[in-house]
CSV table of C-alpha atoms in Angstrom, one decimal:
chain,number,residue,atom,x,y,z
K,1,VAL,CA,-13.8,-9.3,-4.1
K,2,THR,CA,-12.4,-6.0,-3.6
K,3,ALA,CA,-9.0,-5.2,-2.3
K,4,PRO,CA,-8.9,-3.7,1.4
K,5,PHE,CA,-8.7,0.0,1.5
K,6,ALA,CA,-5.0,1.2,1.6
K,7,PRO,CA,-4.2,4.8,2.3
K,8,THR,CA,-2.1,6.5,-0.5
K,9,ALA,CA,0.9,8.6,-0.3
K,10,PRO,CA,0.4,12.3,-0.5
K,11,PRO,CA,1.1,13.9,-3.8
K,12,ALA,CA,4.8,14.8,-4.8
K,13,PRO,CA,5.6,18.6,-4.3
K,14,ALA,CA,5.7,20.8,-7.4
K,15,PRO,CA,9.1,21.6,-8.6
K,16,PHE,CA,10.7,24.8,-7.0
K,17,ALA,CA,10.5,27.9,-9.5
K,18,PRO,CA,13.0,30.7,-8.9
K,19,PRO,CA,11.7,34.1,-8.8
K,20,ALA,CA,11.9,36.3,-12.1
K,21,SER,CA,15.5,37.7,-12.5
K,22,PRO,CA,16.0,41.5,-12.4
K,23,ALA,CA,16.9,41.2,-16.2
K,24,GLN,CA,13.3,40.2,-16.9
K,25,PRO,CA,10.9,43.2,-16.4
K,26,ALA,CA,7.6,42.2,-14.6
K,27,PRO,CA,4.6,42.0,-17.2
K,28,PHE,CA,2.9,45.4,-17.8
K,29,ALA,CA,-0.6,45.6,-16.4
K,30,PRO,CA,-2.7,48.6,-17.3
K,31,PRO,CA,-4.2,50.5,-14.6
K,32,SER,CA,-7.6,49.2,-13.5
K,33,PRO,CA,-10.7,51.6,-14.1
K,34,TYR,CA,-11.4,50.7,-10.4
K,35,ALA,CA,-8.2,51.8,-9.1
K,36,PRO,CA,-8.5,55.1,-6.9
K,37,PHE,CA,-7.7,58.2,-8.5
K,38,ASP,CA,-5.2,60.5,-6.9
K,39,PRO,CA,-5.3,64.0,-8.6
K,40,PHE,CA,-2.2,65.1,-6.9
K,41,ALA,CA,-0.1,62.3,-8.3
K,42,PRO,CA,1.8,63.6,-11.2
K,43,SER,CA,2.1,61.6,-14.2
K,44,ALA,CA,5.5,60.4,-15.6
K,45,GLY,CA,7.2,63.5,-17.0
K,46,THR,CA,4.2,65.7,-16.7
K,47,PRO,CA,4.0,68.4,-14.1
K,48,ALA,CA,0.9,68.5,-11.7
K,49,HIS,CA,-1.7,70.9,-12.7
K,50,PHE,CA,-4.2,72.2,-10.1
K,51,GLY,CA,-6.4,74.3,-12.6
K,52,GLU,CA,-7.2,78.0,-12.6
K,53,THR,CA,-8.4,80.3,-9.9
K,54,THR,CA,-11.9,81.7,-10.6
K,55,VAL,CA,-13.2,84.8,-8.5
K,56,LEU,CA,-16.8,84.7,-8.2
K,57,GLY,CA,-19.1,87.5,-7.2
K,58,GLY,CA,-17.5,90.6,-5.5
K,59,HIS,CA,-18.3,92.7,-8.5
K,60,SER,CA,-19.1,96.4,-7.6
K,61,ALA,CA,-20.6,99.0,-9.6
K,62,GLY,CA,-18.2,100.6,-12.0
K,63,ALA,CA,-16.0,97.4,-12.1
K,64,THR,CA,-15.1,96.1,-15.5
K,65,THR,CA,-14.4,92.4,-16.3
K,66,VAL,CA,-11.4,92.0,-18.4
K,67,LEU,CA,-11.0,88.7,-20.4
K,68,ASP,CA,-7.4,87.6,-20.4
K,69,GLN,CA,-6.8,84.1,-22.0
K,70,GLY,CA,-10.3,83.2,-21.4
K,71,ILE,CA,-10.0,83.8,-17.6
K,72,PRO,CA,-12.3,86.6,-16.1
K,73,MET,CA,-10.6,89.1,-14.1
K,74,VAL,CA,-12.3,91.9,-12.2
K,75,VAL,CA,-10.8,95.3,-12.7
K,76,THR,CA,-11.7,98.0,-10.1
K,77,PRO,CA,-11.0,101.7,-10.9
K,78,HIS,CA,-9.5,103.6,-8.0
K,79,LEU,CA,-7.6,106.6,-7.0
K,80,ILE,CA,-4.6,106.9,-4.7
K,81,ARG,CA,-4.4,110.2,-2.8
K,82,ILE,CA,-0.5,111.0,-3.0
K,83,LYS,CA,-0.8,113.3,0.2
K,84,ASN,CA,-1.7,110.3,2.5
K,85,ASN,CA,-1.6,107.1,0.2
K,86,GLU,CA,-5.5,106.8,0.7
K,87,ARG,CA,-7.2,104.3,-1.8
K,88,ILE,CA,-10.6,105.7,-3.1
K,89,THR,CA,-12.5,103.1,-5.2
K,90,LEU,CA,-14.6,104.6,-7.9
K,91,SER,CA,-17.7,102.6,-6.7
K,92,LYS,CA,-20.4,104.2,-9.0
K,93,PRO,CA,-20.8,104.8,-12.7
K,94,LEU,CA,-20.7,108.5,-12.1
K,95,PHE,CA,-18.4,109.3,-9.4
K,96,ARG,CA,-18.0,113.1,-8.0
K,97,VAL,CA,-15.2,114.6,-6.2
K,98,GLY,CA,-15.4,117.9,-4.4
K,99,LYS,CA,-15.7,119.6,-1.2
K,100,GLU,CA,-19.7,119.7,-0.9
K,101,LYS,CA,-20.0,116.9,1.5
K,102,SER,CA,-23.8,116.5,0.7
K,103,PHE,CA,-23.0,116.1,-3.0
K,104,ALA,CA,-19.7,114.5,-3.5
K,105,ASP,CA,-18.9,110.8,-3.6
K,106,TYR,CA,-15.4,111.6,-2.3
K,107,PHE,CA,-15.3,114.6,-0.1
K,108,ILE,CA,-12.0,116.7,0.2
K,109,GLY,CA,-12.7,118.9,3.3
K,110,ASP,CA,-9.0,119.7,4.1
K,111,ASN,CA,-8.1,121.5,1.1
K,112,PRO,CA,-9.8,125.0,0.4
K,113,ALA,CA,-8.5,125.0,-3.3
K,114,ILE,CA,-10.9,122.3,-4.3
K,115,SER,CA,-14.2,123.3,-5.5
K,116,ARG,CA,-17.6,122.0,-4.2
K,117,ASN,CA,-18.3,119.9,-7.3
K,118,HIS,CA,-14.7,119.8,-8.8
K,119,ALA,CA,-14.7,116.8,-11.1
K,120,GLU,CA,-16.6,113.6,-12.1
K,121,PHE,CA,-15.4,110.3,-13.1
K,122,SER,CA,-17.5,108.1,-15.5
K,123,GLN,CA,-17.2,104.9,-17.5
K,124,ARG,CA,-18.3,104.1,-21.1
K,125,ASP,CA,-17.7,101.1,-23.1
K,126,GLY,CA,-15.1,99.7,-20.8
K,127,GLU,CA,-13.1,103.1,-20.8
K,128,TYR,CA,-12.9,105.5,-17.8
K,129,TYR,CA,-13.1,109.3,-18.0
K,130,VAL,CA,-12.6,112.4,-16.0
K,131,THR,CA,-14.5,115.5,-16.4
K,132,ASP,CA,-13.6,119.0,-14.9
K,133,MET,CA,-16.9,120.5,-13.7
K,134,ASN,CA,-15.9,124.1,-14.3
K,135,SER,CA,-13.8,124.1,-11.1
K,136,THR,CA,-12.1,127.3,-10.0
K,137,ASN,CA,-8.6,125.9,-9.8
K,138,HIS,CA,-9.0,123.3,-12.6
K,139,THR,CA,-8.3,119.7,-13.0
K,140,TYR,CA,-5.0,118.3,-14.6
K,141,LEU,CA,-4.2,115.2,-16.3
K,142,ASN,CA,-0.5,114.3,-16.4
K,143,GLY,CA,0.3,118.0,-16.0
K,144,VAL,CA,-2.0,119.2,-18.7
K,145,MET,CA,-5.2,121.2,-17.8
K,146,VAL,CA,-8.3,119.5,-18.7
K,147,GLN,CA,-10.9,121.6,-20.4
K,148,SER,CA,-14.1,122.2,-18.3
K,149,SER,CA,-17.1,119.9,-19.3
K,150,VAL,CA,-15.0,117.7,-21.6
K,151,ASP,CA,-14.4,114.1,-20.8
K,152,VAL,CA,-10.9,112.9,-21.0
K,153,ARG,CA,-9.9,109.2,-21.2
K,154,LEU,CA,-8.0,107.8,-18.4
K,155,ALA,CA,-5.2,105.1,-18.5
K,156,HIS,CA,-3.7,103.1,-15.6
K,157,GLY,CA,-1.1,105.1,-13.8
K,158,ASP,CA,-2.2,108.7,-15.0
K,159,SER,CA,-1.6,111.5,-12.7
K,160,ILE,CA,-4.7,113.6,-11.7
K,161,LYS,CA,-4.5,117.0,-9.8
K,162,PHE,CA,-7.6,118.6,-8.5
K,163,ALA,CA,-6.1,122.3,-8.1
K,164,ASN,CA,-3.1,121.4,-6.0
K,165,GLU,CA,-4.2,118.0,-4.7
K,166,GLU,CA,-2.5,115.1,-6.5
K,167,PHE,CA,-4.0,111.6,-7.2
K,168,MET,CA,-3.0,108.6,-9.2
K,169,PHE,CA,-5.6,106.7,-11.4
K,170,LYS,CA,-5.1,102.8,-11.1
K,171,LEU,CA,-6.8,99.8,-12.5
K,172,SER,CA,-6.5,96.7,-10.4
């Protein structure tokens, strides 16, 4: 004979456990490989690094790529005409300056002292040169007359005068 079915009392509740005290740090959990990655969140004590800027394309004839700490930088040779602050990009491997409009790459028509084919700029082995083309009123580099038909190496910031017309050579 079996005993009649009798309901049982519910189980006793678990004893109360107080939360961890502030003196006890929470256990360390390594970051999950599945956690979202935030590239802009700096690590503790490490400044955020956003990488380097890379300029792609935009190379023009006569431009030189200068390597500085492994970062390519395009250098473009140009002249600044002091009289009006005009920027003249030396955009070809052989760049002619003069007052012959059909021949010169940069035409100076407002100065009668300039010869038809006054001077040429050229590039060799990453260096830039100016050559006086037997002009009537000469070419001057930093105040010194350039001998005709002789390539003279240029440096950033050099002063160049075609007759009485002053320019500055720049690399940027």
